[in-house]
PDB file of C-alpha atoms in Angstrom:
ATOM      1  CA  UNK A  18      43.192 111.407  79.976  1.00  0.00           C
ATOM      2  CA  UNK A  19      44.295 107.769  79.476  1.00  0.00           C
ATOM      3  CA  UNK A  20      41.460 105.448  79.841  1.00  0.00           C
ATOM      4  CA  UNK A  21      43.420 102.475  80.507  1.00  0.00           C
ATOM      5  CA  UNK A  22      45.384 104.273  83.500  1.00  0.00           C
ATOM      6  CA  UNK A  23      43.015 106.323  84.383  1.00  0.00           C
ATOM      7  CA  UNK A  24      40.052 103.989  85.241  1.00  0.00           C
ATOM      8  CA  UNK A  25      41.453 100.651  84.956  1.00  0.00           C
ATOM      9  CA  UNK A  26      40.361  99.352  81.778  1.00  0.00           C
ATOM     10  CA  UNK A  27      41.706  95.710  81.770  1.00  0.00           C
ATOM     11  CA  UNK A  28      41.371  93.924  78.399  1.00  0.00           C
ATOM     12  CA  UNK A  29      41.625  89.980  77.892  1.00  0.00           C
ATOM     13  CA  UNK A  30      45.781  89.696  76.369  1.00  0.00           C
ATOM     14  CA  UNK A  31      45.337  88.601  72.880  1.00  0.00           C
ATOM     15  CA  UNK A  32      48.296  88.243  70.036  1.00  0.00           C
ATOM     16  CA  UNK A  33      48.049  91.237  68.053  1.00  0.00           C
ATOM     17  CA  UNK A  34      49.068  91.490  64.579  1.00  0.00           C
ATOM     18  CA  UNK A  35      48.239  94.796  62.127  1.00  0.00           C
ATOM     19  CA  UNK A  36      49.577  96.349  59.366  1.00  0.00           C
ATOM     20  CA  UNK A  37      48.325  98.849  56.803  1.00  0.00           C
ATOM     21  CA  UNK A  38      46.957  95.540  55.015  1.00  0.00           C
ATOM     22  CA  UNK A  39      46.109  92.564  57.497  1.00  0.00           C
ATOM     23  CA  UNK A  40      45.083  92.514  60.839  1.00  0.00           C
ATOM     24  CA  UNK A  41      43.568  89.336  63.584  1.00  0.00           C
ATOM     25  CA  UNK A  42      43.553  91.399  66.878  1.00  0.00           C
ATOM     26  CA  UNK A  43      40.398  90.682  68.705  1.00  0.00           C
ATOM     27  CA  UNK A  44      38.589  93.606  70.094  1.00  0.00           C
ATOM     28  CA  UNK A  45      36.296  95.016  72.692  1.00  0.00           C
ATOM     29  CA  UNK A  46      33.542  96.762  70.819  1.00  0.00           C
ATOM     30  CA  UNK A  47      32.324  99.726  72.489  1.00  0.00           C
ATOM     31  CA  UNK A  48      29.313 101.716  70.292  1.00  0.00           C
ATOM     32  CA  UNK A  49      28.264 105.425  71.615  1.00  0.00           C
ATOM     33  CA  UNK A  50      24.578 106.455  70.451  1.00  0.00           C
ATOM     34  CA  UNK A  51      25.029 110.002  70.227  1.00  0.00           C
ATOM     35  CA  UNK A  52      23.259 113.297  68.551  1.00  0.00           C
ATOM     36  CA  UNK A  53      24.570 116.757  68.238  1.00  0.00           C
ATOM     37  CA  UNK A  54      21.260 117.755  68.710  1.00  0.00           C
ATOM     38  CA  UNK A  55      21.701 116.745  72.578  1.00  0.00           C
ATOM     39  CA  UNK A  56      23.881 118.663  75.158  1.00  0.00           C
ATOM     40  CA  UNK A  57      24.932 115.779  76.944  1.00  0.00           C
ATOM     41  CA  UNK A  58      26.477 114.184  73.852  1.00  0.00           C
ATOM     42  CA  UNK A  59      29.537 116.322  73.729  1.00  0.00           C
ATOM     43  CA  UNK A  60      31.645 115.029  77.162  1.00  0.00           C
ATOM     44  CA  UNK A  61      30.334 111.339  75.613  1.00  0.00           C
ATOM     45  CA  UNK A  62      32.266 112.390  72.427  1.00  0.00           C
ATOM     46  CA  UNK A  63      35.220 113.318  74.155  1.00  0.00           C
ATOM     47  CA  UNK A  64      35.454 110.180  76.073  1.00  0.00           C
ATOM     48  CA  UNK A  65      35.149 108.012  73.118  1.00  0.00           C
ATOM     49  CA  UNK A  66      37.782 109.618  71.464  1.00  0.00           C
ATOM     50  CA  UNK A  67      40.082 109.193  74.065  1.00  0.00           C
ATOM     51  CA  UNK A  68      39.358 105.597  74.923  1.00  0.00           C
ATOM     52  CA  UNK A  69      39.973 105.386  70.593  1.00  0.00           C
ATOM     53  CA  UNK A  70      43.294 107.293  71.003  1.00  0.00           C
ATOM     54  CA  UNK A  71      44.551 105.060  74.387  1.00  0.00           C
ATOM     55  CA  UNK A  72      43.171 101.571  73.586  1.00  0.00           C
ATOM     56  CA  UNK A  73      44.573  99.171  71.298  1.00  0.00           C
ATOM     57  CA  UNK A  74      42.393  96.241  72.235  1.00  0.00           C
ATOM     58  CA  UNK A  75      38.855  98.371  71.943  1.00  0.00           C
ATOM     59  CA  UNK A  76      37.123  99.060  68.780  1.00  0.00           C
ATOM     60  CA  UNK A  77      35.305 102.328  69.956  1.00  0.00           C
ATOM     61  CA  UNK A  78      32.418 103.446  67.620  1.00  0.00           C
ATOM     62  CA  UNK A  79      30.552 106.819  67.138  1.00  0.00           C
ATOM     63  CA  UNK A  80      26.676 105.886  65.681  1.00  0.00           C
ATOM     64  CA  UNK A  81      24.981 108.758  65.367  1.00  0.00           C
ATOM     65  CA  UNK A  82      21.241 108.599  65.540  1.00  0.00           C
ATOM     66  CA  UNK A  83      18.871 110.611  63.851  1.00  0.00           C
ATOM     67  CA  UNK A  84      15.602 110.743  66.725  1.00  0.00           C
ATOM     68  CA  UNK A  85      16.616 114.512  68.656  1.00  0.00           C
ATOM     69  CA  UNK A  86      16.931 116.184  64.668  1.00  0.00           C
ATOM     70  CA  UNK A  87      13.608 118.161  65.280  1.00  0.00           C
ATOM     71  CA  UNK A  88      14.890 119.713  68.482  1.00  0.00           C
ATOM     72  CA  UNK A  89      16.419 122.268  65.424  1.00  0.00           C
ATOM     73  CA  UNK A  90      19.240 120.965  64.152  1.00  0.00           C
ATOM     74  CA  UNK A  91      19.610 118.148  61.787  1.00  0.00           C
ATOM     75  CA  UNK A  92      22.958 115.718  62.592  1.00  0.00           C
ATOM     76  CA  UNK A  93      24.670 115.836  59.783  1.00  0.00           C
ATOM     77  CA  UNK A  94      26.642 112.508  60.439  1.00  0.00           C
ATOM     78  CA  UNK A  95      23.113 110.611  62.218  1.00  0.00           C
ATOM     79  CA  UNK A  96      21.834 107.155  60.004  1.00  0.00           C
ATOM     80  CA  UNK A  97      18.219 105.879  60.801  1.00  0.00           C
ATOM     81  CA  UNK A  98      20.124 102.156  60.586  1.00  0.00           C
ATOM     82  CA  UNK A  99      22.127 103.286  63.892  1.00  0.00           C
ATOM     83  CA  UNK A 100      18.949 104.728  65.775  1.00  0.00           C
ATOM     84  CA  UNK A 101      17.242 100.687  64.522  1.00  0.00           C
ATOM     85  CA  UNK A 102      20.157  99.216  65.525  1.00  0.00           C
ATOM     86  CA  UNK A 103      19.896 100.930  69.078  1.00  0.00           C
ATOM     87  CA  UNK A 104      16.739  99.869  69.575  1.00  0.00           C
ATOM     88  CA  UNK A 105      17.234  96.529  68.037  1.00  0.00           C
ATOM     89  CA  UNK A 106      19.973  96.211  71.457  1.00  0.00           C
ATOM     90  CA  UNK A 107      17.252  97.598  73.541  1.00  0.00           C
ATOM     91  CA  UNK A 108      14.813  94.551  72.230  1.00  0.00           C
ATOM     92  CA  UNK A 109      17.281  92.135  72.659  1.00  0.00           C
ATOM     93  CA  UNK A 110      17.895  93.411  76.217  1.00  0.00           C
ATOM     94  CA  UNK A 111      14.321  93.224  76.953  1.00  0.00           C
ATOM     95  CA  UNK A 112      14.724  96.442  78.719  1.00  0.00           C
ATOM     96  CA  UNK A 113      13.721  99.014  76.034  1.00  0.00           C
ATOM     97  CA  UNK A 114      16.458 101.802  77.270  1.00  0.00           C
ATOM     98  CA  UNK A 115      16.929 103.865  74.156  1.00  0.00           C
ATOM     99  CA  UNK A 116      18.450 106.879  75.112  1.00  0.00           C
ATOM    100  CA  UNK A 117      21.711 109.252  74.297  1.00  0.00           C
ATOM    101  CA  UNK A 118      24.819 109.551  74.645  1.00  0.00           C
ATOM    102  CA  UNK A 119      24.354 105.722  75.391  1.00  0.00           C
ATOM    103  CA  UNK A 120      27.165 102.875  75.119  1.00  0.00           C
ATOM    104  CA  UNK A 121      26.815  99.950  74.178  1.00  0.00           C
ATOM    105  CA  UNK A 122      29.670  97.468  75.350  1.00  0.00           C
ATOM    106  CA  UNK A 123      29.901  94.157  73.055  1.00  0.00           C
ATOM    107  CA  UNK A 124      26.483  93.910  72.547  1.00  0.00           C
ATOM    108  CA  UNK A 125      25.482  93.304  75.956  1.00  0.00           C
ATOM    109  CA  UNK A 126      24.960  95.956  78.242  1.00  0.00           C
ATOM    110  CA  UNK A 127      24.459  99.861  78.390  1.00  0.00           C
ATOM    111  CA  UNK A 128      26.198 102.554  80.482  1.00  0.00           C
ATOM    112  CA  UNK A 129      25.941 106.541  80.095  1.00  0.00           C
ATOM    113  CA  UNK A 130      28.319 107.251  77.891  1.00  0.00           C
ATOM    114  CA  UNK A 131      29.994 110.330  79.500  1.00  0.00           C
ATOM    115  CA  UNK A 132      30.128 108.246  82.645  1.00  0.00           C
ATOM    116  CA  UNK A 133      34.037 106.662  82.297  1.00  0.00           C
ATOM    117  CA  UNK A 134      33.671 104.705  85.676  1.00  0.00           C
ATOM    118  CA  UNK A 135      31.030 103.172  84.460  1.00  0.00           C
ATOM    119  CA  UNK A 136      32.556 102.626  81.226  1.00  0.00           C
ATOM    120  CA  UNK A 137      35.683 100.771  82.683  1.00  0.00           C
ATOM    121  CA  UNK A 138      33.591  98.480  84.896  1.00  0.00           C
ATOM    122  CA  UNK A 139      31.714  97.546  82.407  1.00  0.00           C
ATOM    123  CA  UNK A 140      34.387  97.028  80.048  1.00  0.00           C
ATOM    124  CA  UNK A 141      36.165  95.171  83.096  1.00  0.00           C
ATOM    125  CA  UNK A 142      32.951  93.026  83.654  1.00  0.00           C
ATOM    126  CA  UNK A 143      32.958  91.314  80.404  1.00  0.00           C
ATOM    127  CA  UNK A 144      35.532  89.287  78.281  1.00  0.00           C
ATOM    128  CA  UNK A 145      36.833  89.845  75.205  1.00  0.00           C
ATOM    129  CA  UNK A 146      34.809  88.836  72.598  1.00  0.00           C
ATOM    130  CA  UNK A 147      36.802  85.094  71.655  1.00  0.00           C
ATOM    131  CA  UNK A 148      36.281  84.086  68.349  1.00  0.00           C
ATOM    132  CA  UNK A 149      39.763  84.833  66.190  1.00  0.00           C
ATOM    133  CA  UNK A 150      38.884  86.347  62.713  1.00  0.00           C
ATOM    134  CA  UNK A 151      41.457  87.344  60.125  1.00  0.00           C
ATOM    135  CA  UNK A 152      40.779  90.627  58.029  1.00  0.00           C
ATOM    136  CA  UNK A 153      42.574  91.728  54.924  1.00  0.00           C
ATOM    137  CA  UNK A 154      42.384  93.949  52.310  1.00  0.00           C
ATOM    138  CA  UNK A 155      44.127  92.875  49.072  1.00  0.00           C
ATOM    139  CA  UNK A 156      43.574  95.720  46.377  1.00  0.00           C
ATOM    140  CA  UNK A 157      40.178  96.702  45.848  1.00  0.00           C
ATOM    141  CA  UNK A 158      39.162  93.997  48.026  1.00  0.00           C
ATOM    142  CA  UNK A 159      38.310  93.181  51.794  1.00  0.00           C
ATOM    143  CA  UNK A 160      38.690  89.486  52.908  1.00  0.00           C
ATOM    144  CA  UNK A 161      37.306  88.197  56.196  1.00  0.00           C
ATOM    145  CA  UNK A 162      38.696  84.732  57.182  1.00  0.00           C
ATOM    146  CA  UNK A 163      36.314  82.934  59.843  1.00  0.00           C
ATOM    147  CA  UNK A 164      37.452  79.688  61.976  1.00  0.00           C
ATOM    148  CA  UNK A 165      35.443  76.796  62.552  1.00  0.00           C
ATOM    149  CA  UNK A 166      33.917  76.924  65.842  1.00  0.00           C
ATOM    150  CA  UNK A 167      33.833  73.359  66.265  1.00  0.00           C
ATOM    151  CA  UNK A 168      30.578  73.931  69.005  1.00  0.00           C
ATOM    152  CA  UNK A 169      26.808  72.666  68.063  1.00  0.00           C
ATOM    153  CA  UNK A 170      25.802  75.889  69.348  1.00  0.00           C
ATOM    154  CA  UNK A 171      27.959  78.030  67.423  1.00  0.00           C
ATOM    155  CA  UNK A 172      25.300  80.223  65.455  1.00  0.00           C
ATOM    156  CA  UNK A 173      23.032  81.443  64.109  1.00  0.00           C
ATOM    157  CA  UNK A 174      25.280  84.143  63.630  1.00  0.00           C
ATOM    158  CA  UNK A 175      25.748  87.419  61.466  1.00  0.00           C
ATOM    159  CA  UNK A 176      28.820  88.905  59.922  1.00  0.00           C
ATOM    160  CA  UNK A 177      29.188  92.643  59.538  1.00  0.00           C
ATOM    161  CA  UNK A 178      32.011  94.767  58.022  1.00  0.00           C
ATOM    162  CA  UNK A 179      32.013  98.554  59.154  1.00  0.00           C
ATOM    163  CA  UNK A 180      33.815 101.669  57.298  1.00  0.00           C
ATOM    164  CA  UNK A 181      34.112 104.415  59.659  1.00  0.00           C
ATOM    165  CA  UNK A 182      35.579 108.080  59.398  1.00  0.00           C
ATOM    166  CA  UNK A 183      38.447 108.296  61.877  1.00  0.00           C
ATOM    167  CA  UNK A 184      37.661 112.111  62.888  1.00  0.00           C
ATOM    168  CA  UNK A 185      34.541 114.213  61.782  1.00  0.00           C
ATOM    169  CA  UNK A 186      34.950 118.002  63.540  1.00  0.00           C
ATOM    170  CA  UNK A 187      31.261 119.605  63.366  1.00  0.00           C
ATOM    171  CA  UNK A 188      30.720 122.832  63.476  1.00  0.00           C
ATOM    172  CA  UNK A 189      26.847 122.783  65.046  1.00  0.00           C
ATOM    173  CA  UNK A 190      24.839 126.055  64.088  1.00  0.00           C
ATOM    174  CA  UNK A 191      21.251 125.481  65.940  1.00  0.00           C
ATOM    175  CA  UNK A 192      19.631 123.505  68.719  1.00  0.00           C
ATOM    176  CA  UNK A 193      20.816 122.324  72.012  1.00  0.00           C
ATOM    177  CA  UNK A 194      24.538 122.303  71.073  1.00  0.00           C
ATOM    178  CA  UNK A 195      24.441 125.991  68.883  1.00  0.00           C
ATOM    179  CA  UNK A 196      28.001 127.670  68.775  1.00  0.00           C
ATOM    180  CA  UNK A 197      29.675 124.291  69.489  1.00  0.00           C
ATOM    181  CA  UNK A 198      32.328 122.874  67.217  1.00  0.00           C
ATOM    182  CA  UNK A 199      32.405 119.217  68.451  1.00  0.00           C
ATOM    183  CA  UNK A 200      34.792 116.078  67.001  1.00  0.00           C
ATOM    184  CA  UNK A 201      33.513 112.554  66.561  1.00  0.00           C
ATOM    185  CA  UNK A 202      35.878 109.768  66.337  1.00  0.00           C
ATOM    186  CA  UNK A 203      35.404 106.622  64.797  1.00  0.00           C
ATOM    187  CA  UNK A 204      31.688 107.597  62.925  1.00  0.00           C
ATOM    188  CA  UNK A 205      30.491 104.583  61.342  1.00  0.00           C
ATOM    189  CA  UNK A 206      29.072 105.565  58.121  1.00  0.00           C
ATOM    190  CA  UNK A 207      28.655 102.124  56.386  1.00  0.00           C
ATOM    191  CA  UNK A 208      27.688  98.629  57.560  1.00  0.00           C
ATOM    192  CA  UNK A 209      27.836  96.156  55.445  1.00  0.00           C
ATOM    193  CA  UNK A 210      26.055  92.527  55.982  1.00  0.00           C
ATOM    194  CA  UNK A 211      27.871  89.676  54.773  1.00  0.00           C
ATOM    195  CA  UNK A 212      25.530  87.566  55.670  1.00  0.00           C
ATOM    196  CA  UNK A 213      24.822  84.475  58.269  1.00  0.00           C
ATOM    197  CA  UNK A 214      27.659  82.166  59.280  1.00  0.00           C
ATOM    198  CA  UNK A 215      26.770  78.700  60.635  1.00  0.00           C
ATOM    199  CA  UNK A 216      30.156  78.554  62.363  1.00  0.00           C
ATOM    200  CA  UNK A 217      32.532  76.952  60.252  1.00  0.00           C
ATOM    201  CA  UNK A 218      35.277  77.877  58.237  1.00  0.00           C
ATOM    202  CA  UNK A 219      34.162  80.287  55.721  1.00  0.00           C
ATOM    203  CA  UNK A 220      36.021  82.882  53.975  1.00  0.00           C
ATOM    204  CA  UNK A 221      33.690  86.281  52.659  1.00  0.00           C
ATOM    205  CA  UNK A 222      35.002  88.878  51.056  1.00  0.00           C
ATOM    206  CA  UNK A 223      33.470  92.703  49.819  1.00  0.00           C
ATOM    207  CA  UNK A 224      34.931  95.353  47.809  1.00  0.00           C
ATOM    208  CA  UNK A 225      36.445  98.086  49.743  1.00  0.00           C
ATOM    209  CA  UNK A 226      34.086 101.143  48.050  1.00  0.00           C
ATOM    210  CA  UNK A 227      31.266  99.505  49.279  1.00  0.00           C
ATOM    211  CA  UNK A 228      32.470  99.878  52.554  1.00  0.00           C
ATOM    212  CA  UNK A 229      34.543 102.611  52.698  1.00  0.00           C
ATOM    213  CA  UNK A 230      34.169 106.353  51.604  1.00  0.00           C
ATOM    214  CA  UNK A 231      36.839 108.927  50.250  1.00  0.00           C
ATOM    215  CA  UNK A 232      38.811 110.554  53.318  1.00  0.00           C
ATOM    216  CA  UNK A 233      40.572 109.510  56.856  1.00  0.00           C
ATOM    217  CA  UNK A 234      38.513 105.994  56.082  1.00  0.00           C
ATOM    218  CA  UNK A 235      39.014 102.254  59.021  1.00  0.00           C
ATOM    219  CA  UNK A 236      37.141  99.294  58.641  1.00  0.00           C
ATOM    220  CA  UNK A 237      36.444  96.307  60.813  1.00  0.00           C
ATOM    221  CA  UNK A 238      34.560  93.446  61.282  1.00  0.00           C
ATOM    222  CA  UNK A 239      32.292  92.196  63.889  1.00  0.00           C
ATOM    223  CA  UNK A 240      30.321  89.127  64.281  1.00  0.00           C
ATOM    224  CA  UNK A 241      26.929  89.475  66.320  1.00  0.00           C
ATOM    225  CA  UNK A 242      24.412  86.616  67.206  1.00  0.00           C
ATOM    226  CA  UNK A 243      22.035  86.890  64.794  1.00  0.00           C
ATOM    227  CA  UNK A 244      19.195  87.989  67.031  1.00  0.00           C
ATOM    228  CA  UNK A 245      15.946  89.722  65.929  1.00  0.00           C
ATOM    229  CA  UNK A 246      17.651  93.273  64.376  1.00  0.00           C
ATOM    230  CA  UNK A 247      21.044  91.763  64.006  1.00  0.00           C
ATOM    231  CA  UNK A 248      22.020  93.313  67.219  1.00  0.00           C
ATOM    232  CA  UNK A 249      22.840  90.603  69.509  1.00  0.00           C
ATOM    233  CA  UNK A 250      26.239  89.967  71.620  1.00  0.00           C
ATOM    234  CA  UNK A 251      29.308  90.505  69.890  1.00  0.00           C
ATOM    235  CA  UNK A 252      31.107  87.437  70.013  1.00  0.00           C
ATOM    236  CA  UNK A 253      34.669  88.189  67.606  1.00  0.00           C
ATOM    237  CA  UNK A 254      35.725  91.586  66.242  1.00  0.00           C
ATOM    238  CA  UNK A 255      39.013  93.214  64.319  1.00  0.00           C
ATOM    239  CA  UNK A 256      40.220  96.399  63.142  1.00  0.00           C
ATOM    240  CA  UNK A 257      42.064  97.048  59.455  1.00  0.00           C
ATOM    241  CA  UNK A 258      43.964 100.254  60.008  1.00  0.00           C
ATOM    242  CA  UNK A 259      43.668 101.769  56.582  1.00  0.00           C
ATOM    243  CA  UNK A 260      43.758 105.774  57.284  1.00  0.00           C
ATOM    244  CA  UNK A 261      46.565 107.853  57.330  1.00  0.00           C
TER     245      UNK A 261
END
């Protein structure tokens, strides 16, 4: 199924410029709390992968959380970081909704994430995040390239850079999900803070193995408001397509 067709995902247009090296596309950012300890994960998984597949203009993310591994099976791909950072958005929010398969769309607001209607409005209701950053990777190294802002109210403002596995097929042996051979797409593994950014010009950069792991290995950036968790709105975010 094609997202975009399907249930009328409608980006902001933005230039879009990517090679194996360099790439300044900005990005919807769409993260999916999931667990393969929880049976209504898997059609949440599937989605996500397809929206990955069919979407140039969305950075779709699998974060695995670690809170359903005493239901009898331990995720083997869950972080504690994504099941904070999930609750950091719920804080932010002010609406404590902490729950899976859960998607979190730029930072903002939460759907169901097996729910694609809901998805595409959501993704419909909001604009693109707008700030333009440039993202390179020059040997061994990852550059990020940030614009001045020119605004008073520009920050405070964090700067992340994410490695994520492109595919991760599980086969799940106990629990809710037993029998079940399910494939995440796009499974963070690393974040990476770079630190605050006041909102001018500012160039960071990070070497590439401290972001990224051996195998089918992306890596973006995304720049949050730097509320209480780090987890605020997503205002700018790019994706270096690295894997093969």
């Amino acid at each position: 199924m094609n997202i975009k067709l399907a249930l009328g995902i409608v980006v902001g247009a933005a230039a879009f410029v990517a090679t194996a090296n360099t790439a300044n596309a900005r990005m919807t950012v769409l993260e999916l709390f999931t667990s393969q300890g929880c049976s209504s994960c898997p059609p949440a998984d599937e989605l996500l992968g397809e929206i990955a597949q069919d979407n140039e203009d969305i950075l779709a993310l699998s974060m695995p959380v670690d809170y359903w591994d005493y239901l009898g099976w331990k995720d083997s791909l869950a972080s504690p970081k994504h099941s904070a950072r999930q609750r950091a958005y719920a804080e932010a929010r002010g609406d404590m909704a902490v729950y899976t398969p859960q998607i979190v769309v730029n930072g903002e607001r939460h759907v169901i994430g097996s729910d694609g209607a809901a998805v595409a409005k959501t993704v419909n209701a909001l604009n693109t995040p707008p700030v333009d950053v440039a993202f390179t990777k020059t040997g061994s190294t990852l550059t990020v390239e940030l614009p001045d802002l020119a605004t008073s109210d520009a920050g405070p403002l964090r700067v992340w850079v994410v490695g994520f596995s492109v595919e991760e097929p599980v086969s799940i042996g106990r629990g809710e999900n037993a029998g079940r051979t399910v494939s995440y797409h796009n499974v963070v593994r690393k974040m990476v803070d770079l630190g605050a950014w006041d909102g001018t010009s500012k160039t960071l950069s990070v070497k590439s193995g401290d972001v990224m792991m051996a195998g089918n290995y992306d890596c973006a950036v995304i720049i949050q408001r730097d509320v209480e968790g780090g987890a605020g709105p997503i205002i700018g975010a790019t994706r270096l397509a690295l894997a093969e």
